[in-house]
PDB file of C-alpha atoms in Angstrom:
ATOM      1  CA  MET A  30      -0.178  -0.047  -0.267  1.00  0.00           C
ATOM      2  CA  GLY A  31       3.012   2.947   0.851  1.00  0.00           C
ATOM      3  CA  ASN A  32       4.458   1.456  -2.432  1.00  0.00           C
ATOM      4  CA  LEU A  33       0.671   3.080  -4.351  1.00  0.00           C
ATOM      5  CA  VAL A  34       0.926   6.411  -2.249  1.00  0.00           C
ATOM      6  CA  ARG A  35       4.430   7.095  -3.107  1.00  0.00           C
ATOM      7  CA  LEU A  36       3.581   5.982  -6.880  1.00  0.00           C
ATOM      8  CA  TRP A  37       1.086   8.072  -6.050  1.00  0.00           C
ATOM      9  CA  SER A  38       2.688  11.002  -5.676  1.00  0.00           C
ATOM     10  CA  LEU A  39       5.860  10.900  -8.013  1.00  0.00           C
ATOM     11  CA  LEU A  40       3.021  10.228 -11.012  1.00  0.00           C
ATOM     12  CA  CYS A  41       1.286  13.625  -9.638  1.00  0.00           C
ATOM     13  CA  CYS A  42       4.820  15.495  -8.944  1.00  0.00           C
ATOM     14  CA  ALA A  43       5.730  14.727 -12.591  1.00  0.00           C
ATOM     15  CA  VAL A  44       2.904  16.065 -13.664  1.00  0.00           C
ATOM     16  CA  ALA A  45       3.414  19.660 -11.851  1.00  0.00           C
ATOM     17  CA  ILE A  46       6.643  19.762 -13.181  1.00  0.00           C
ATOM     18  CA  ALA A  47       6.204  18.957 -17.076  1.00  0.00           C
ATOM     19  CA  GLY A  48       3.943  21.949 -17.577  1.00  0.00           C
ATOM     20  CA  CYS A  49      -0.059  21.104 -17.185  1.00  0.00           C
ATOM     21  CA  GLY A  50      -0.392  23.580 -20.572  1.00  0.00           C
ATOM     22  CA  SER A  51       0.890  20.328 -22.012  1.00  0.00           C
ATOM     23  CA  LEU A  52      -1.752  18.114 -20.745  1.00  0.00           C
ATOM     24  CA  LEU A  53      -4.745  19.911 -22.327  1.00  0.00           C
ATOM     25  CA  PRO A  54      -6.746  17.874 -24.986  1.00  0.00           C
ATOM     26  CA  SER A  55      -6.680  18.979 -28.583  1.00  0.00           C
ATOM     27  CA  GLU A  56      -8.182  17.911 -31.894  1.00  0.00           C
ATOM     28  CA  ARG A  57      -7.788  17.724 -35.582  1.00  0.00           C
ATOM     29  CA  ALA A  58     -10.837  17.126 -38.197  1.00  0.00           C
ATOM     30  CA  GLU A  59     -10.099  16.818 -41.437  1.00  0.00           C
ATOM     31  CA  VAL A  60     -12.483  15.897 -44.656  1.00  0.00           C
ATOM     32  CA  LEU A  61     -10.295  14.333 -46.819  1.00  0.00           C
ATOM     33  CA  SER A  62      -9.011  15.324 -49.679  1.00  0.00           C
ATOM     34  CA  PRO A  63      -6.604  15.719 -52.808  1.00  0.00           C
ATOM     35  CA  PHE A  64      -5.548  19.629 -51.350  1.00  0.00           C
ATOM     36  CA  ARG A  65      -3.091  20.461 -49.074  1.00  0.00           C
ATOM     37  CA  SER A  66      -4.215  23.972 -48.676  1.00  0.00           C
ATOM     38  CA  TYR A  67      -7.731  27.031 -49.413  1.00  0.00           C
ATOM     39  CA  SER A  68      -4.931  28.268 -51.801  1.00  0.00           C
ATOM     40  CA  ASP A  69      -4.565  24.636 -53.663  1.00  0.00           C
ATOM     41  CA  ALA A  70      -8.282  23.895 -53.839  1.00  0.00           C
ATOM     42  CA  GLU A  71      -8.938  28.135 -55.061  1.00  0.00           C
ATOM     43  CA  ALA A  72      -6.212  27.066 -57.997  1.00  0.00           C
ATOM     44  CA  ARG A  73      -7.378  23.711 -59.202  1.00  0.00           C
ATOM     45  CA  TYR A  74     -10.732  25.143 -59.389  1.00  0.00           C
ATOM     46  CA  SER A  75      -9.731  27.771 -61.276  1.00  0.00           C
ATOM     47  CA  GLN A  76      -8.775  25.441 -63.727  1.00  0.00           C
ATOM     48  CA  ALA A  77     -12.317  24.531 -64.491  1.00  0.00           C
ATOM     49  CA  VAL A  78     -13.266  26.429 -67.524  1.00  0.00           C
ATOM     50  CA  PRO A  79     -17.088  26.711 -68.889  1.00  0.00           C
ATOM     51  CA  GLY A  80     -17.928  25.254 -71.909  1.00  0.00           C
ATOM     52  CA  ARG A  81     -14.864  23.650 -72.598  1.00  0.00           C
ATOM     53  CA  THR A  82     -13.646  21.749 -69.201  1.00  0.00           C
ATOM     54  CA  THR A  83     -15.264  18.024 -69.334  1.00  0.00           C
ATOM     55  CA  ARG A  84     -16.410  15.760 -66.634  1.00  0.00           C
ATOM     56  CA  PRO A  85     -12.715  13.496 -66.982  1.00  0.00           C
ATOM     57  CA  GLU A  86     -11.193  16.603 -66.847  1.00  0.00           C
ATOM     58  CA  LEU A  87     -12.999  18.226 -63.838  1.00  0.00           C
ATOM     59  CA  PHE A  88     -12.634  14.424 -62.329  1.00  0.00           C
ATOM     60  CA  SER A  89      -8.511  15.012 -62.597  1.00  0.00           C
ATOM     61  CA  LEU A  90      -8.457  18.470 -61.145  1.00  0.00           C
ATOM     62  CA  GLY A  91      -9.384  16.694 -57.710  1.00  0.00           C
ATOM     63  CA  PHE A  92     -13.265  17.353 -57.785  1.00  0.00           C
ATOM     64  CA  ASP A  93     -14.091  13.139 -58.385  1.00  0.00           C
ATOM     65  CA  PRO A  94     -17.384  12.528 -55.865  1.00  0.00           C
ATOM     66  CA  LEU A  95     -16.316   8.374 -56.408  1.00  0.00           C
ATOM     67  CA  ILE A  96     -12.849   8.561 -56.274  1.00  0.00           C
ATOM     68  CA  GLU A  97     -11.892  11.231 -54.621  1.00  0.00           C
ATOM     69  CA  GLY A  98     -15.064  11.123 -52.508  1.00  0.00           C
ATOM     70  CA  ASN A  99     -16.797  14.154 -50.062  1.00  0.00           C
ATOM     71  CA  GLY A 100     -19.192  15.872 -53.116  1.00  0.00           C
ATOM     72  CA  LYS A 101     -22.596  15.704 -53.695  1.00  0.00           C
ATOM     73  CA  MET A 102     -24.194  14.373 -56.741  1.00  0.00           C
ATOM     74  CA  LEU A 103     -27.052  16.616 -57.767  1.00  0.00           C
ATOM     75  CA  SER A 104     -29.725  16.251 -60.099  1.00  0.00           C
ATOM     76  CA  PHE A 105     -31.220  18.415 -61.845  1.00  0.00           C
ATOM     77  CA  ILE A 106     -34.289  18.936 -59.866  1.00  0.00           C
ATOM     78  CA  ASP A 107     -31.502  19.798 -57.050  1.00  0.00           C
ATOM     79  CA  VAL A 108     -29.654  22.233 -58.726  1.00  0.00           C
ATOM     80  CA  ARG A 109     -32.828  23.825 -60.093  1.00  0.00           C
ATOM     81  CA  LEU A 110     -33.846  24.429 -56.094  1.00  0.00           C
ATOM     82  CA  MET A 111     -30.231  25.594 -55.240  1.00  0.00           C
ATOM     83  CA  PHE A 112     -29.938  27.851 -58.095  1.00  0.00           C
ATOM     84  CA  VAL A 113     -33.376  29.167 -58.744  1.00  0.00           C
ATOM     85  CA  GLN A 114     -35.458  31.553 -56.174  1.00  0.00           C
ATOM     86  CA  PRO A 115     -38.665  32.371 -55.659  1.00  0.00           C
ATOM     87  CA  ASN A 116     -38.313  36.343 -55.830  1.00  0.00           C
ATOM     88  CA  VAL A 117     -35.380  36.208 -58.278  1.00  0.00           C
ATOM     89  CA  PRO A 118     -36.814  36.545 -62.147  1.00  0.00           C
ATOM     90  CA  ILE A 119     -35.227  33.236 -63.588  1.00  0.00           C
ATOM     91  CA  ASP A 120     -33.473  35.850 -66.701  1.00  0.00           C
ATOM     92  CA  TYR A 121     -31.184  36.903 -63.947  1.00  0.00           C
ATOM     93  CA  LEU A 122     -29.475  33.239 -63.910  1.00  0.00           C
ATOM     94  CA  PRO A 123     -26.103  32.976 -65.470  1.00  0.00           C
ATOM     95  CA  GLU A 124     -26.407  31.598 -68.957  1.00  0.00           C
ATOM     96  CA  GLY A 125     -24.788  27.971 -67.923  1.00  0.00           C
ATOM     97  CA  LEU A 126     -27.777  27.792 -65.479  1.00  0.00           C
ATOM     98  CA  MET A 127     -30.344  28.598 -67.834  1.00  0.00           C
ATOM     99  CA  LYS A 128     -28.503  25.870 -70.598  1.00  0.00           C
ATOM    100  CA  CYS A 129     -29.224  23.729 -67.596  1.00  0.00           C
ATOM    101  CA  LEU A 130     -32.891  24.151 -67.055  1.00  0.00           C
ATOM    102  CA  GLU A 131     -33.133  24.338 -71.025  1.00  0.00           C
ATOM    103  CA  ALA A 132     -31.615  20.603 -70.755  1.00  0.00           C
ATOM    104  CA  LYS A 133     -33.716  18.764 -67.769  1.00  0.00           C
ATOM    105  CA  ASP A 134     -32.218  15.110 -67.127  1.00  0.00           C
ATOM    106  CA  ARG A 135     -29.089  16.097 -69.500  1.00  0.00           C
ATOM    107  CA  CYS A 136     -28.263  18.251 -66.303  1.00  0.00           C
ATOM    108  CA  ILE A 137     -26.052  17.059 -63.386  1.00  0.00           C
ATOM    109  CA  GLY A 138     -24.480  18.634 -60.325  1.00  0.00           C
ATOM    110  CA  TYR A 139     -21.477  18.143 -58.259  1.00  0.00           C
ATOM    111  CA  ALA A 140     -21.393  19.959 -54.804  1.00  0.00           C
ATOM    112  CA  PHE A 141     -17.835  19.521 -53.035  1.00  0.00           C
ATOM    113  CA  GLU A 142     -17.177  20.998 -48.886  1.00  0.00           C
ATOM    114  CA  PHE A 143     -13.757  20.358 -48.555  1.00  0.00           C
ATOM    115  CA  THR A 144     -12.183  21.454 -44.819  1.00  0.00           C
ATOM    116  CA  LYS A 145      -9.348  21.332 -42.035  1.00  0.00           C
ATOM    117  CA  THR A 146      -9.602  22.142 -38.712  1.00  0.00           C
ATOM    118  CA  ASP A 147      -7.360  21.826 -35.677  1.00  0.00           C
ATOM    119  CA  THR A 148      -8.607  23.189 -32.777  1.00  0.00           C
ATOM    120  CA  GLN A 149      -6.108  23.524 -29.638  1.00  0.00           C
ATOM    121  CA  ARG A 150      -7.041  23.708 -25.785  1.00  0.00           C
ATOM    122  CA  VAL A 151      -5.210  26.560 -24.322  1.00  0.00           C
ATOM    123  CA  GLY A 152      -5.061  28.461 -20.799  1.00  0.00           C
ATOM    124  CA  SER A 153      -4.629  26.931 -17.379  1.00  0.00           C
ATOM    125  CA  PHE A 154      -4.654  23.548 -16.764  1.00  0.00           C
ATOM    126  CA  TRP A 155      -6.249  23.432 -13.546  1.00  0.00           C
ATOM    127  CA  ALA A 156      -9.224  25.763 -14.418  1.00  0.00           C
ATOM    128  CA  ASP A 157     -10.184  23.201 -17.724  1.00  0.00           C
ATOM    129  CA  VAL A 158     -10.079  20.022 -15.509  1.00  0.00           C
ATOM    130  CA  PHE A 159     -12.021  21.510 -12.467  1.00  0.00           C
ATOM    131  CA  ASN A 160     -14.578  23.654 -15.042  1.00  0.00           C
ATOM    132  CA  PHE A 161     -13.681  27.072 -14.729  1.00  0.00           C
ATOM    133  CA  ARG A 162     -12.854  27.965 -17.628  1.00  0.00           C
ATOM    134  CA  LYS A 163     -11.915  26.425 -21.538  1.00  0.00           C
ATOM    135  CA  ASN A 164      -9.944  28.477 -23.519  1.00  0.00           C
ATOM    136  CA  ARG A 165      -9.811  27.030 -26.999  1.00  0.00           C
ATOM    137  CA  GLU A 166      -8.466  28.028 -30.623  1.00  0.00           C
ATOM    138  CA  LEU A 167      -9.506  26.945 -33.621  1.00  0.00           C
ATOM    139  CA  GLN A 168      -7.519  27.188 -36.957  1.00  0.00           C
ATOM    140  CA  GLY A 169      -7.924  26.120 -40.254  1.00  0.00           C
ATOM    141  CA  TRP A 170      -9.932  26.494 -43.759  1.00  0.00           C
ATOM    142  CA  VAL A 171     -12.885  25.591 -45.828  1.00  0.00           C
ATOM    143  CA  PHE A 172     -13.773  25.976 -49.366  1.00  0.00           C
ATOM    144  CA  ARG A 173     -17.296  24.964 -51.435  1.00  0.00           C
ATOM    145  CA  ALA A 174     -17.662  25.112 -54.920  1.00  0.00           C
ATOM    146  CA  VAL A 175     -20.192  23.705 -57.027  1.00  0.00           C
ATOM    147  CA  PHE A 176     -19.802  22.651 -60.874  1.00  0.00           C
ATOM    148  CA  VAL A 177     -23.401  22.217 -62.889  1.00  0.00           C
ATOM    149  CA  LEU A 178     -22.599  20.141 -66.317  1.00  0.00           C
ATOM    150  CA  VAL A 179     -24.900  19.712 -69.340  1.00  0.00           C
ATOM    151  CA  ASP A 180     -23.908  16.594 -71.657  1.00  0.00           C
ATOM    152  CA  ASP A 181     -20.614  16.136 -69.677  1.00  0.00           C
ATOM    153  CA  VAL A 182     -19.062  19.528 -70.388  1.00  0.00           C
ATOM    154  CA  LEU A 183     -19.418  22.241 -67.787  1.00  0.00           C
ATOM    155  CA  VAL A 184     -21.684  25.204 -68.002  1.00  0.00           C
ATOM    156  CA  HIS A 185     -21.656  26.838 -65.016  1.00  0.00           C
ATOM    157  CA  LYS A 186     -19.482  27.344 -61.688  1.00  0.00           C
ATOM    158  CA  VAL A 187     -19.477  28.262 -58.566  1.00  0.00           C
ATOM    159  CA  SER A 188     -17.312  28.939 -55.261  1.00  0.00           C
ATOM    160  CA  ASN A 189     -16.872  30.304 -51.910  1.00  0.00           C
ATOM    161  CA  GLY A 190     -15.457  29.316 -48.605  1.00  0.00           C
ATOM    162  CA  GLU A 191     -13.071  30.776 -45.656  1.00  0.00           C
ATOM    163  CA  PRO A 192      -9.670  30.873 -46.333  1.00  0.00           C
ATOM    164  CA  ASN A 193      -8.210  31.455 -42.952  1.00  0.00           C
ATOM    165  CA  ILE A 194     -10.673  30.194 -39.714  1.00  0.00           C
ATOM    166  CA  ARG A 195      -9.271  32.516 -36.384  1.00  0.00           C
ATOM    167  CA  ARG A 196     -11.216  31.709 -33.452  1.00  0.00           C
ATOM    168  CA  HIS A 197     -10.895  31.383 -29.899  1.00  0.00           C
ATOM    169  CA  GLU A 198     -13.455  29.865 -27.913  1.00  0.00           C
ATOM    170  CA  VAL A 199     -13.553  31.060 -23.631  1.00  0.00           C
ATOM    171  CA  LYS A 200     -16.191  29.183 -21.644  1.00  0.00           C
ATOM    172  CA  ARG A 201     -16.469  30.600 -18.455  1.00  0.00           C
ATOM    173  CA  ASN A 202     -18.391  27.976 -15.488  1.00  0.00           C
ATOM    174  CA  PRO A 203     -18.553  30.840 -12.069  1.00  0.00           C
ATOM    175  CA  LEU A 204     -19.332  27.795 -10.136  1.00  0.00           C
ATOM    176  CA  GLY A 205     -16.497  25.086 -11.271  1.00  0.00           C
ATOM    177  CA  PRO A 206     -17.492  21.930 -11.277  1.00  0.00           C
ATOM    178  CA  LEU A 207     -20.843  22.563  -9.667  1.00  0.00           C
ATOM    179  CA  GLN A 208     -21.953  24.268 -12.903  1.00  0.00           C
ATOM    180  CA  GLY A 209     -24.378  22.203 -14.526  1.00  0.00           C
ATOM    181  CA  ALA A 210     -25.567  20.068 -11.144  1.00  0.00           C
ATOM    182  CA  GLY A 211     -28.738  21.154 -10.604  1.00  0.00           C
ATOM    183  CA  GLU A 212     -29.598  19.909 -14.209  1.00  0.00           C
ATOM    184  CA  PHE A 213     -28.180  16.923 -13.780  1.00  0.00           C
ATOM    185  CA  PHE A 214     -29.842  16.266 -10.582  1.00  0.00           C
ATOM    186  CA  SER A 215     -33.181  17.523 -12.121  1.00  0.00           C
ATOM    187  CA  ASP A 216     -32.595  15.383 -15.203  1.00  0.00           C
ATOM    188  CA  GLN A 217     -32.412  12.526 -12.356  1.00  0.00           C
ATOM    189  CA  LEU A 218     -35.528  13.031 -11.315  1.00  0.00           C
ATOM    190  CA  LYS A 219     -37.736  12.679 -14.057  1.00  0.00           C
TER     191      LYS A 219
END
């Protein structure tokens, strides 16, 4: 029993000496893609030219929902619901989308979303462990693109995203480990 107490004391001292900040959890989330960064995805996106790029060429750029994954295959109806809005006259649509609406079943679309984020918990280890304050820093990027094809030729494309996500989140609980205890006990009484 004495050896166990000594081992436990030694472990506690090692943790205190090693620096408690490194003990905070971290998280990394990535939607697997052929792109290393936002600018890489944007550069490949810019190589797709409406009226010239074919489906195999689009796939070779890394926008292939079957091989690369993380893409939705859109039917003509999906494309219509995505771009045609009730309060916007149909004349305002770009020419490529008009071709899609006229082609009906010969029109298909692909929608992609690629993300890469890294979340680190920062700050005081003890404040985090005892639930008084949790600080998180999130960094990463998101790239979204939609391609519309008629007869296997690109007729319209659009993209958006967040090239440089930088967020700092702080969650404070003045009561520390007791915060939320009231909810826990009320749930137990139900």
